[in-house]
DNA sequence: CCCTGATTCGC
DNA sequence: GCGAATCAGG
């Protein structure tokens, strides 16, 4: 499976709605949970959960096979790794619509240098992205890069809403048009 | 064990 | 760019 525009838009929407990577993978089909996480990362939609370890080490060890892995593991155990304080990172999150400087730009086909700050409720037709030049940090323009550092989403509230409409769906009812994102 | 996301790096 | 392998953690 390839990440065409359709699937990418679908993934983006689900991720912004608070679905987990494995949920997104199951619903999309043909992709693994890791594939979803990788894609989300490359899209600049991270991050939701605090880093599970210092950024400097970890990940896939060079080479493959258990022997190589053991060597790496042994080296890590022997080397005293300074515990970096896991800097509480606020998640970049969809802001209220009425506080936006600029409404929406096009859908997911925005260029590689466009700000990816989501605007509006995912699931509604007016949902889009900022689209201004990404002269800020990360995937955002200067303003939204700054905004992302000051705003934090209530993860519990979002999860509760996702749980709600998942239950509605399982009850064979219609899914709400939108999930309030704040 | 189940799950979560994060990270690296061969491809 | 992609994603399996591997990580830390709830």
Short mmCIF file of C-alpha atoms (C1' of nucleotides) in Angstrom, two decimals:
data_model
loop_
_atom_site.label_atom_id
_atom_site.label_comp_id
_atom_site.label_asym_id
_atom_site.label_seq_id
_atom_site.Cartn_x
_atom_site.Cartn_y
_atom_site.Cartn_z
CA UNK A 1 0.00 0.00 0.00
CA UNK A 2 1.17 3.48 -0.77
CA UNK A 3 0.37 6.71 0.99
CA UNK A 4 -1.74 8.41 -1.59
CA UNK A 5 -3.52 11.63 -0.86
CA UNK A 6 -6.71 9.90 0.16
CA UNK A 7 -5.11 7.61 2.71
CA UNK A 8 -2.88 10.35 4.03
CA UNK A 9 -5.85 12.63 4.59
CA UNK A 10 -7.70 9.80 6.28
CA UNK A 11 -4.78 9.07 8.57
CA UNK A 12 -4.35 12.73 9.43
CA UNK A 13 -7.98 13.06 10.34
CA UNK A 14 -8.00 9.98 12.53
CA UNK A 15 -4.79 10.95 14.28
CA UNK A 16 -6.13 14.42 15.02
CA UNK A 17 -9.27 12.86 16.39
CA UNK A 18 -7.15 11.09 18.96
CA UNK A 19 -7.12 7.58 17.64
CA UNK A 20 -4.12 5.47 18.52
CA UNK A 21 -1.61 4.37 15.91
CA UNK A 22 -2.84 0.78 15.98
CA UNK A 23 -6.44 1.92 15.59
CA UNK A 24 -5.47 3.99 12.58
CA UNK A 25 -3.57 1.06 11.12
CA UNK A 26 -6.50 -1.32 11.55
CA UNK A 27 -8.95 1.07 10.00
CA UNK A 28 -6.75 1.95 7.07
CA UNK A 29 -5.75 -1.62 6.42
CA UNK A 30 -2.61 -2.85 4.74
CA UNK A 31 -0.31 -0.96 7.05
CA UNK A 32 1.29 -1.70 10.36
CA UNK A 33 1.18 0.34 13.51
CA UNK A 34 4.81 1.26 12.96
CA UNK A 35 4.03 2.43 9.46
CA UNK A 36 1.38 4.72 10.84
CA UNK A 37 3.69 6.14 13.48
CA UNK A 38 6.40 6.67 10.92
CA UNK A 39 4.02 8.44 8.58
CA UNK A 40 2.61 10.60 11.34
CA UNK A 41 6.12 11.57 12.28
CA UNK A 42 7.05 12.51 8.74
CA UNK A 43 3.87 14.53 8.43
CA UNK A 44 4.85 16.49 11.47
CA UNK A 45 1.74 15.52 13.41
CA UNK A 46 3.65 14.32 16.44
CA UNK A 47 3.58 14.12 19.29
CA UNK A 48 1.05 12.82 21.73
CA UNK A 49 2.89 10.91 24.40
CA UNK A 50 5.97 12.03 26.28
CA UNK A 51 9.23 10.56 25.04
CA UNK A 52 9.75 7.16 26.57
CA UNK A 53 13.49 7.62 26.77
CA UNK A 54 16.28 10.08 26.14
CA UNK A 55 16.37 10.97 22.51
CA UNK A 56 20.06 10.37 22.04
CA UNK A 57 19.94 6.59 22.18
CA UNK A 58 17.66 3.81 21.13
CA UNK A 59 15.90 2.93 17.98
CA UNK A 60 16.96 0.30 15.57
CA UNK A 61 20.50 -0.91 16.25
CA UNK A 62 22.91 -1.03 13.37
CA UNK A 63 22.98 -4.37 11.68
CA UNK A 64 20.51 -7.07 12.49
CA UNK A 65 20.30 -10.24 14.49
CA UNK A 66 20.42 -10.90 18.17
CA UNK A 67 24.19 -10.87 18.46
CA UNK A 68 24.44 -7.33 17.20
CA UNK A 69 21.58 -6.30 19.44
CA UNK A 70 23.26 -7.84 22.45
CA UNK A 71 26.47 -5.99 21.72
CA UNK A 72 24.58 -2.74 21.54
CA UNK A 73 22.69 -3.56 24.71
CA UNK A 74 25.88 -4.46 26.55
CA UNK A 75 27.49 -1.26 25.46
CA UNK A 76 24.54 0.74 26.70
CA UNK A 77 24.62 -1.02 30.04
CA UNK A 78 28.33 -0.39 30.46
CA UNK A 79 28.14 3.21 29.45
CA UNK A 80 26.64 5.46 32.04
CA UNK A 81 23.97 7.38 30.24
CA UNK A 82 23.16 10.75 31.74
CA UNK A 83 19.47 10.81 32.41
CA UNK A 84 18.11 13.70 30.45
CA UNK A 85 15.04 15.20 32.04
CA UNK A 86 12.19 14.36 29.68
CA UNK A 87 11.21 17.97 29.04
CA UNK A 88 7.41 18.02 29.35
CA UNK A 89 6.45 18.52 25.78
CA UNK A 90 3.05 20.08 25.09
CA UNK A 91 1.31 18.38 22.22
CA UNK A 92 0.67 20.43 19.09
CA UNK A 93 -3.05 20.42 18.79
CA UNK A 94 -5.95 21.79 16.83
CA UNK A 95 -6.91 25.20 18.20
CA UNK A 96 -10.40 26.68 18.32
CA UNK A 97 -11.48 27.88 14.92
CA UNK A 98 -12.39 31.40 15.91
CA UNK A 99 -8.93 32.10 17.23
CA UNK A 100 -7.27 31.41 13.91
CA UNK A 101 -5.49 34.22 12.15
CA UNK A 102 -6.26 32.81 8.81
CA UNK A 103 -9.05 30.41 7.96
CA UNK A 104 -8.15 27.37 5.95
CA UNK A 105 -6.10 26.56 2.98
CA UNK A 106 -6.44 23.52 0.79
CA UNK A 107 -6.66 19.96 2.02
CA UNK A 108 -3.77 17.58 2.43
CA UNK A 109 -2.27 18.40 -0.93
CA UNK A 110 -0.58 21.41 0.54
CA UNK A 111 3.02 21.75 -0.44
CA UNK A 112 5.96 20.40 1.46
CA UNK A 113 6.82 23.83 2.78
CA UNK A 114 3.35 24.72 3.99
CA UNK A 115 2.42 25.02 7.66
CA UNK A 116 0.58 21.90 8.76
CA UNK A 117 -1.35 23.43 11.61
CA UNK A 118 -4.83 21.92 11.48
CA UNK A 119 -7.79 24.28 11.42
CA UNK A 120 -11.39 23.41 12.08
CA UNK A 121 -13.01 20.18 13.12
CA UNK A 122 -11.68 17.04 11.48
CA UNK A 123 -14.57 15.38 9.76
CA UNK A 124 -16.20 18.52 8.55
CA UNK A 125 -15.84 19.86 5.06
CA UNK A 126 -14.26 23.12 6.18
CA UNK A 127 -11.40 21.29 7.82
CA UNK A 128 -8.01 22.28 6.47
CA UNK A 129 -4.53 23.43 7.25
CA UNK A 130 -2.88 26.79 7.70
CA UNK A 131 -0.75 26.49 4.60
CA UNK A 132 1.40 29.51 5.21
CA UNK A 133 5.18 29.16 4.70
CA UNK A 134 6.88 26.96 7.30
CA UNK A 135 9.38 29.52 8.50
CA UNK A 136 8.88 28.42 12.08
CA UNK A 137 10.18 25.43 13.97
CA UNK A 138 9.04 22.00 12.85
CA UNK A 139 6.13 21.72 10.50
CA UNK A 140 4.58 25.05 11.32
CA UNK A 141 4.77 28.67 10.36
CA UNK A 142 6.28 31.08 12.86
CA UNK A 143 2.99 31.93 14.55
CA UNK A 144 1.71 28.41 14.87
CA UNK A 145 5.07 27.10 16.02
CA UNK A 146 4.79 29.53 18.88
CA UNK A 147 1.15 28.70 19.50
CA UNK A 148 1.93 25.00 19.69
CA UNK A 149 4.19 25.65 22.64
CA UNK A 150 1.49 27.36 24.64
CA UNK A 151 -1.53 25.20 24.06
CA UNK A 152 -2.22 21.81 25.49
CA UNK A 153 -5.00 19.44 24.77
CA UNK A 154 -6.96 17.66 27.38
CA UNK A 155 -6.09 14.17 26.34
CA UNK A 156 -8.57 12.57 28.67
CA UNK A 157 -11.43 14.62 27.30
CA UNK A 158 -10.57 13.75 23.74
CA UNK A 159 -10.23 10.08 24.53
CA UNK A 160 -13.60 10.17 26.20
CA UNK A 161 -15.13 11.60 23.06
CA UNK A 162 -13.45 9.06 20.85
CA UNK A 163 -14.67 6.30 23.12
CA UNK A 164 -18.12 7.75 22.81
CA UNK A 165 -18.38 7.72 19.05
CA UNK A 166 -16.66 4.38 18.80
CA UNK A 167 -19.41 3.03 21.00
CA UNK A 168 -22.02 4.75 18.91
CA UNK A 169 -20.52 3.16 15.82
CA UNK A 170 -20.58 -0.26 17.42
CA UNK A 171 -24.22 0.30 18.25
CA UNK A 172 -24.73 0.70 14.53
CA UNK A 173 -25.59 4.32 14.84
CA UNK A 174 -24.36 7.22 12.82
CA UNK A 175 -21.07 8.78 13.77
CA UNK A 176 -21.21 12.45 14.72
CA UNK A 177 -20.08 14.78 11.99
CA UNK A 178 -17.37 16.21 14.14
CA UNK A 179 -15.60 15.86 17.39
CA UNK A 180 -15.10 19.05 19.28
CA UNK A 181 -11.39 19.70 19.37
CA UNK A 182 -10.13 22.11 21.90
"C1'" DC B 1 1.43 -10.03 28.37
"C1'" DC B 2 -1.46 -6.45 26.64
"C1'" DC B 3 -0.87 -1.85 24.99
"C1'" DT B 4 1.16 3.27 23.94
"C1'" DG B 5 4.36 6.35 21.01
"C1'" DA B 6 9.65 7.29 19.76
"C1'" DT B 7 13.67 6.48 17.37
"C1'" DT B 8 17.06 4.69 14.16
"C1'" DC B 9 18.56 3.30 9.78
"C1'" DG B 10 18.73 -0.20 5.87
"C1'" DC B 11 16.23 -0.12 2.05
"C1'" DG C 1 10.10 8.52 2.03
"C1'" DC C 2 9.09 4.12 4.03
"C1'" DG C 3 8.61 0.92 7.92
"C1'" DA C 4 10.67 -3.16 10.66
"C1'" DA C 5 13.25 -3.55 14.65
"C1'" DT C 6 13.85 -1.96 18.91
"C1'" DC C 7 13.32 0.88 22.60
"C1'" DA C 8 10.98 2.87 27.25
"C1'" DG C 9 7.04 2.90 29.63
"C1'" DG C 10 1.62 2.53 31.28
#
